[in-house]
Amino acid sequence: MSKISSNCMHIGLRVKDYQASLRFYQQVLGFELMFELSKKDLNETIAKSGVKPPDLTLEEEKDIWLTYLRIKKEQYIELFPVPDEEVAQFEGRQSFFHISLQVDNIVKKVAELKKRGVEIYLTSFDMSRGIPAPEPFVPLRGRCGSLIAWIRDPDGNMIEIMELTDQSMQRKFDFINP
């Protein structure tokens, strides 16, 4: 069977504190701001579908609807600022689980993240229990053979930092099945 897609183009995150999230993804993780669309843009999109969009004041029309940040060419994160009640779907846990970001040198990247004030965890379970990674940091080798660490964004979304190794199942599978 042919695959339907060759790339995970973006992940959309609903965020409570838009400015804190924008700073985190730009300044802490280093992703480039691509563009922002306003609620006026949203209303124009809704109107094209034949549905009457909600009435907005001139001030509300300027509010951010979504922001695109580039991870790399054709891979992005979308930020959607929303009220608190729209972010918390389930008590302490959203249906979304995590983003995984690949790095070349996990020890070096974790050191950079620590300098930027980010708490590091060895597993998602440690993160949920509030148990930070021991010092000095030694990455955990996952069952897949990759080296991993975990962090959170300002809304509590979990982000896995992963370094593929020669022992990584992902690499072995890609080598066997190019």
PDB file of C-alpha atoms in Angstrom:
ATOM      1  CA  MET A   1       0.000   0.000   0.000  1.00  0.00           C
ATOM      2  CA  SER A   2       1.296   3.486  -0.810  1.00  0.00           C
ATOM      3  CA  LYS A   3       1.723   5.893   2.053  1.00  0.00           C
ATOM      4  CA  ILE A   4      -0.525   8.919   2.213  1.00  0.00           C
ATOM      5  CA  SER A   5       2.194  11.323   3.377  1.00  0.00           C
ATOM      6  CA  SER A   6       5.975  11.627   3.318  1.00  0.00           C
ATOM      7  CA  ASN A   7       6.337  14.164   6.123  1.00  0.00           C
ATOM      8  CA  CYS A   8       4.792  15.211   9.423  1.00  0.00           C
ATOM      9  CA  MET A   9       4.393  18.849   8.314  1.00  0.00           C
ATOM     10  CA  HIS A  10       3.260  20.435  11.563  1.00  0.00           C
ATOM     11  CA  ILE A  11       1.783  19.964  14.971  1.00  0.00           C
ATOM     12  CA  GLY A  12      -0.771  22.444  16.273  1.00  0.00           C
ATOM     13  CA  LEU A  13      -0.713  23.381  19.955  1.00  0.00           C
ATOM     14  CA  ARG A  14      -3.412  25.316  21.795  1.00  0.00           C
ATOM     15  CA  VAL A  15      -1.638  27.579  24.268  1.00  0.00           C
ATOM     16  CA  LYS A  16      -2.882  29.571  27.279  1.00  0.00           C
ATOM     17  CA  ASP A  17      -0.088  32.162  27.430  1.00  0.00           C
ATOM     18  CA  TYR A  18       0.717  32.975  23.822  1.00  0.00           C
ATOM     19  CA  GLN A  19       3.668  35.282  24.586  1.00  0.00           C
ATOM     20  CA  ALA A  20       5.294  32.764  26.967  1.00  0.00           C
ATOM     21  CA  SER A  21       4.876  29.978  24.399  1.00  0.00           C
ATOM     22  CA  LEU A  22       6.181  32.138  21.558  1.00  0.00           C
ATOM     23  CA  ARG A  23       9.268  33.047  23.633  1.00  0.00           C
ATOM     24  CA  PHE A  24       9.822  29.385  24.562  1.00  0.00           C
ATOM     25  CA  TYR A  25       9.639  28.026  21.027  1.00  0.00           C
ATOM     26  CA  GLN A  26      11.666  30.911  19.548  1.00  0.00           C
ATOM     27  CA  GLN A  27      14.214  31.762  22.224  1.00  0.00           C
ATOM     28  CA  VAL A  28      14.592  28.487  24.118  1.00  0.00           C
ATOM     29  CA  LEU A  29      14.194  25.972  21.291  1.00  0.00           C
ATOM     30  CA  GLY A  30      15.404  28.327  18.524  1.00  0.00           C
ATOM     31  CA  PHE A  31      12.555  27.904  16.033  1.00  0.00           C
ATOM     32  CA  GLU A  32      12.039  30.666  13.477  1.00  0.00           C
ATOM     33  CA  LEU A  33       8.822  32.696  13.369  1.00  0.00           C
ATOM     34  CA  MET A  34       7.370  32.214   9.895  1.00  0.00           C
ATOM     35  CA  PHE A  35       4.061  34.097   9.981  1.00  0.00           C
ATOM     36  CA  GLU A  36       1.043  35.003  12.085  1.00  0.00           C
ATOM     37  CA  LEU A  37      -2.605  35.062  11.030  1.00  0.00           C
ATOM     38  CA  SER A  38      -5.259  37.165  12.753  1.00  0.00           C
ATOM     39  CA  LYS A  39      -8.830  36.404  13.783  1.00  0.00           C
ATOM     40  CA  LYS A  40      -9.850  38.541  10.788  1.00  0.00           C
ATOM     41  CA  ASP A  41      -8.041  35.956   8.620  1.00  0.00           C
ATOM     42  CA  LEU A  42      -9.934  33.204  10.448  1.00  0.00           C
ATOM     43  CA  ASN A  43     -13.272  34.911   9.809  1.00  0.00           C
ATOM     44  CA  GLU A  44     -12.464  35.335   6.115  1.00  0.00           C
ATOM     45  CA  THR A  45     -11.576  31.634   5.930  1.00  0.00           C
ATOM     46  CA  ILE A  46     -14.821  30.646   7.663  1.00  0.00           C
ATOM     47  CA  ALA A  47     -16.855  32.935   5.336  1.00  0.00           C
ATOM     48  CA  LYS A  48     -15.363  31.185   2.256  1.00  0.00           C
ATOM     49  CA  SER A  49     -16.898  27.924   3.490  1.00  0.00           C
ATOM     50  CA  GLY A  50     -20.371  29.471   3.343  1.00  0.00           C
ATOM     51  CA  VAL A  51     -20.757  29.614   7.140  1.00  0.00           C
ATOM     52  CA  LYS A  52     -21.388  32.977   8.789  1.00  0.00           C
ATOM     53  CA  PRO A  53     -18.346  33.817  10.927  1.00  0.00           C
ATOM     54  CA  PRO A  54     -18.731  35.295  14.415  1.00  0.00           C
ATOM     55  CA  ASP A  55     -18.940  39.079  14.681  1.00  0.00           C
ATOM     56  CA  LEU A  56     -15.659  40.596  15.828  1.00  0.00           C
ATOM     57  CA  THR A  57     -14.821  44.089  16.989  1.00  0.00           C
ATOM     58  CA  LEU A  58     -12.038  45.927  15.149  1.00  0.00           C
ATOM     59  CA  GLU A  59      -9.746  45.170  18.110  1.00  0.00           C
ATOM     60  CA  GLU A  60     -10.649  41.445  18.108  1.00  0.00           C
ATOM     61  CA  GLU A  61      -9.925  41.247  14.364  1.00  0.00           C
ATOM     62  CA  LYS A  62      -6.263  42.031  15.161  1.00  0.00           C
ATOM     63  CA  ASP A  63      -5.985  39.226  17.746  1.00  0.00           C
ATOM     64  CA  ILE A  64      -3.701  36.334  16.790  1.00  0.00           C
ATOM     65  CA  TRP A  65      -5.501  33.283  15.412  1.00  0.00           C
ATOM     66  CA  LEU A  66      -2.380  31.182  14.780  1.00  0.00           C
ATOM     67  CA  THR A  67       1.383  31.448  14.461  1.00  0.00           C
ATOM     68  CA  TYR A  68       3.705  29.237  12.401  1.00  0.00           C
ATOM     69  CA  LEU A  69       7.220  28.501  13.672  1.00  0.00           C
ATOM     70  CA  ARG A  70       9.666  26.596  11.476  1.00  0.00           C
ATOM     71  CA  ILE A  71      11.561  23.601  12.849  1.00  0.00           C
ATOM     72  CA  LYS A  72      13.125  22.969   9.427  1.00  0.00           C
ATOM     73  CA  LYS A  73      12.005  23.214   5.834  1.00  0.00           C
ATOM     74  CA  GLU A  74       8.420  21.931   5.635  1.00  0.00           C
ATOM     75  CA  GLN A  75       8.222  21.081   9.370  1.00  0.00           C
ATOM     76  CA  TYR A  76       6.458  23.510  11.684  1.00  0.00           C
ATOM     77  CA  ILE A  77       4.739  24.078  15.000  1.00  0.00           C
ATOM     78  CA  GLU A  78       1.462  26.020  15.010  1.00  0.00           C
ATOM     79  CA  LEU A  79       0.536  27.967  18.139  1.00  0.00           C
ATOM     80  CA  PHE A  80      -3.156  28.766  18.717  1.00  0.00           C
ATOM     81  CA  PRO A  81      -3.808  31.169  21.618  1.00  0.00           C
ATOM     82  CA  VAL A  82      -7.004  30.087  23.398  1.00  0.00           C
ATOM     83  CA  PRO A  83      -8.709  30.594  26.769  1.00  0.00           C
ATOM     84  CA  ASP A  84      -7.572  28.314  29.611  1.00  0.00           C
ATOM     85  CA  GLU A  85     -10.707  26.178  29.464  1.00  0.00           C
ATOM     86  CA  GLU A  86      -9.997  25.209  25.838  1.00  0.00           C
ATOM     87  CA  VAL A  87      -6.496  23.929  26.682  1.00  0.00           C
ATOM     88  CA  ALA A  88      -7.388  21.655  29.599  1.00  0.00           C
ATOM     89  CA  GLN A  89      -9.345  18.828  27.954  1.00  0.00           C
ATOM     90  CA  PHE A  90      -8.696  16.331  30.716  1.00  0.00           C
ATOM     91  CA  GLU A  91      -7.620  16.932  34.281  1.00  0.00           C
ATOM     92  CA  GLY A  92      -3.838  17.152  34.075  1.00  0.00           C
ATOM     93  CA  ARG A  93      -3.601  15.452  30.697  1.00  0.00           C
ATOM     94  CA  GLN A  94      -4.512  16.429  27.148  1.00  0.00           C
ATOM     95  CA  SER A  95      -5.263  13.958  24.360  1.00  0.00           C
ATOM     96  CA  PHE A  96      -2.037  15.096  22.718  1.00  0.00           C
ATOM     97  CA  PHE A  97       0.930  13.219  24.230  1.00  0.00           C
ATOM     98  CA  HIS A  98       4.213  14.779  23.103  1.00  0.00           C
ATOM     99  CA  ILE A  99       6.449  16.206  20.382  1.00  0.00           C
ATOM    100  CA  SER A 100       9.786  14.513  19.722  1.00  0.00           C
ATOM    101  CA  LEU A 101      12.667  16.685  18.543  1.00  0.00           C
ATOM    102  CA  GLN A 102      15.736  15.019  17.069  1.00  0.00           C
ATOM    103  CA  VAL A 103      19.172  16.353  18.048  1.00  0.00           C
ATOM    104  CA  ASP A 104      22.701  15.389  17.013  1.00  0.00           C
ATOM    105  CA  ASN A 105      24.319  15.609  20.478  1.00  0.00           C
ATOM    106  CA  ILE A 106      21.871  15.224  23.348  1.00  0.00           C
ATOM    107  CA  VAL A 107      24.393  16.045  26.102  1.00  0.00           C
ATOM    108  CA  LYS A 108      25.319  19.323  24.405  1.00  0.00           C
ATOM    109  CA  LYS A 109      21.667  20.250  23.695  1.00  0.00           C
ATOM    110  CA  VAL A 110      20.568  19.444  27.250  1.00  0.00           C
ATOM    111  CA  ALA A 111      23.384  21.669  28.574  1.00  0.00           C
ATOM    112  CA  GLU A 112      22.106  24.494  26.308  1.00  0.00           C
ATOM    113  CA  LEU A 113      18.538  23.975  27.521  1.00  0.00           C
ATOM    114  CA  LYS A 114      19.664  24.053  31.165  1.00  0.00           C
ATOM    115  CA  LYS A 115      21.491  27.351  30.532  1.00  0.00           C
ATOM    116  CA  ARG A 116      18.170  28.678  29.178  1.00  0.00           C
ATOM    117  CA  GLY A 117      16.424  27.732  32.428  1.00  0.00           C
ATOM    118  CA  VAL A 118      14.670  24.554  31.247  1.00  0.00           C
ATOM    119  CA  GLU A 119      14.137  21.671  33.707  1.00  0.00           C
ATOM    120  CA  ILE A 120      15.340  18.333  32.283  1.00  0.00           C
ATOM    121  CA  TYR A 121      13.791  14.933  33.011  1.00  0.00           C
ATOM    122  CA  LEU A 122      14.947  11.425  32.064  1.00  0.00           C
ATOM    123  CA  THR A 123      11.471  10.008  31.381  1.00  0.00           C
ATOM    124  CA  SER A 124       7.935  11.282  30.912  1.00  0.00           C
ATOM    125  CA  PHE A 125       7.071   9.394  34.125  1.00  0.00           C
ATOM    126  CA  ASP A 126       9.735  11.348  36.061  1.00  0.00           C
ATOM    127  CA  MET A 127       8.313  14.527  34.572  1.00  0.00           C
ATOM    128  CA  SER A 128       4.785  13.724  35.757  1.00  0.00           C
ATOM    129  CA  ARG A 129       6.173  13.046  39.254  1.00  0.00           C
ATOM    130  CA  GLY A 130       8.360  16.182  39.244  1.00  0.00           C
ATOM    131  CA  ILE A 131      11.658  14.279  39.488  1.00  0.00           C
ATOM    132  CA  PRO A 132      14.336  16.134  37.485  1.00  0.00           C
ATOM    133  CA  ALA A 133      17.256  14.351  35.840  1.00  0.00           C
ATOM    134  CA  PRO A 134      20.239  13.779  38.136  1.00  0.00           C
ATOM    135  CA  GLU A 135      23.400  15.883  37.905  1.00  0.00           C
ATOM    136  CA  PRO A 136      25.575  15.410  35.992  1.00  0.00           C
ATOM    137  CA  PHE A 137      23.148  14.651  33.201  1.00  0.00           C
ATOM    138  CA  VAL A 138      23.561  11.235  31.585  1.00  0.00           C
ATOM    139  CA  PRO A 139      20.959  10.532  28.893  1.00  0.00           C
ATOM    140  CA  LEU A 140      18.689   7.555  29.217  1.00  0.00           C
ATOM    141  CA  ARG A 141      18.977   4.954  26.464  1.00  0.00           C
ATOM    142  CA  GLY A 142      15.431   4.067  25.504  1.00  0.00           C
ATOM    143  CA  ARG A 143      14.327   0.544  24.592  1.00  0.00           C
ATOM    144  CA  CYS A 144      14.549   1.641  20.961  1.00  0.00           C
ATOM    145  CA  GLY A 145      18.303   2.311  21.403  1.00  0.00           C
ATOM    146  CA  SER A 146      18.016   6.098  21.149  1.00  0.00           C
ATOM    147  CA  LEU A 147      19.227   8.552  23.805  1.00  0.00           C
ATOM    148  CA  ILE A 148      16.411  10.578  25.347  1.00  0.00           C
ATOM    149  CA  ALA A 149      15.534  13.405  27.711  1.00  0.00           C
ATOM    150  CA  TRP A 150      12.272  15.253  28.347  1.00  0.00           C
ATOM    151  CA  ILE A 151      11.221  18.890  28.842  1.00  0.00           C
ATOM    152  CA  ARG A 152       7.945  20.852  29.057  1.00  0.00           C
ATOM    153  CA  ASP A 153       6.754  23.976  27.263  1.00  0.00           C
ATOM    154  CA  PRO A 154       4.954  26.776  29.187  1.00  0.00           C
ATOM    155  CA  ASP A 155       1.574  24.982  28.807  1.00  0.00           C
ATOM    156  CA  GLY A 156       2.951  21.696  30.114  1.00  0.00           C
ATOM    157  CA  ASN A 157       3.147  20.013  26.696  1.00  0.00           C
ATOM    158  CA  MET A 158       5.791  17.314  26.867  1.00  0.00           C
ATOM    159  CA  ILE A 159       8.726  17.443  24.467  1.00  0.00           C
ATOM    160  CA  GLU A 160      11.025  14.468  24.012  1.00  0.00           C
ATOM    161  CA  ILE A 161      14.594  15.313  23.031  1.00  0.00           C
ATOM    162  CA  MET A 162      16.024  12.333  21.108  1.00  0.00           C
ATOM    163  CA  GLU A 163      19.397  11.469  19.638  1.00  0.00           C
ATOM    164  CA  LEU A 164      19.396   8.571  17.210  1.00  0.00           C
ATOM    165  CA  THR A 165      22.386   6.242  17.588  1.00  0.00           C
ATOM    166  CA  ASP A 166      23.766   3.331  15.575  1.00  0.00           C
ATOM    167  CA  GLN A 167      21.760   1.091  17.930  1.00  0.00           C
ATOM    168  CA  SER A 168      18.483   2.996  17.383  1.00  0.00           C
ATOM    169  CA  MET A 169      15.707   0.813  16.016  1.00  0.00           C
ATOM    170  CA  GLN A 170      14.569   3.789  13.931  1.00  0.00           C
ATOM    171  CA  ARG A 171      17.968   3.934  12.153  1.00  0.00           C
ATOM    172  CA  LYS A 172      18.183   0.166  11.735  1.00  0.00           C
ATOM    173  CA  PHE A 173      14.681   0.039  10.261  1.00  0.00           C
ATOM    174  CA  ASP A 174      15.402   2.960   7.881  1.00  0.00           C
ATOM    175  CA  PHE A 175      18.652   1.279   6.794  1.00  0.00           C
ATOM    176  CA  ILE A 176      16.944  -2.078   6.129  1.00  0.00           C
ATOM    177  CA  ASN A 177      13.832  -0.473   4.569  1.00  0.00           C
ATOM    178  CA  PRO A 178      15.024   2.704   2.794  1.00  0.00           C
TER     179      PRO A 178
END
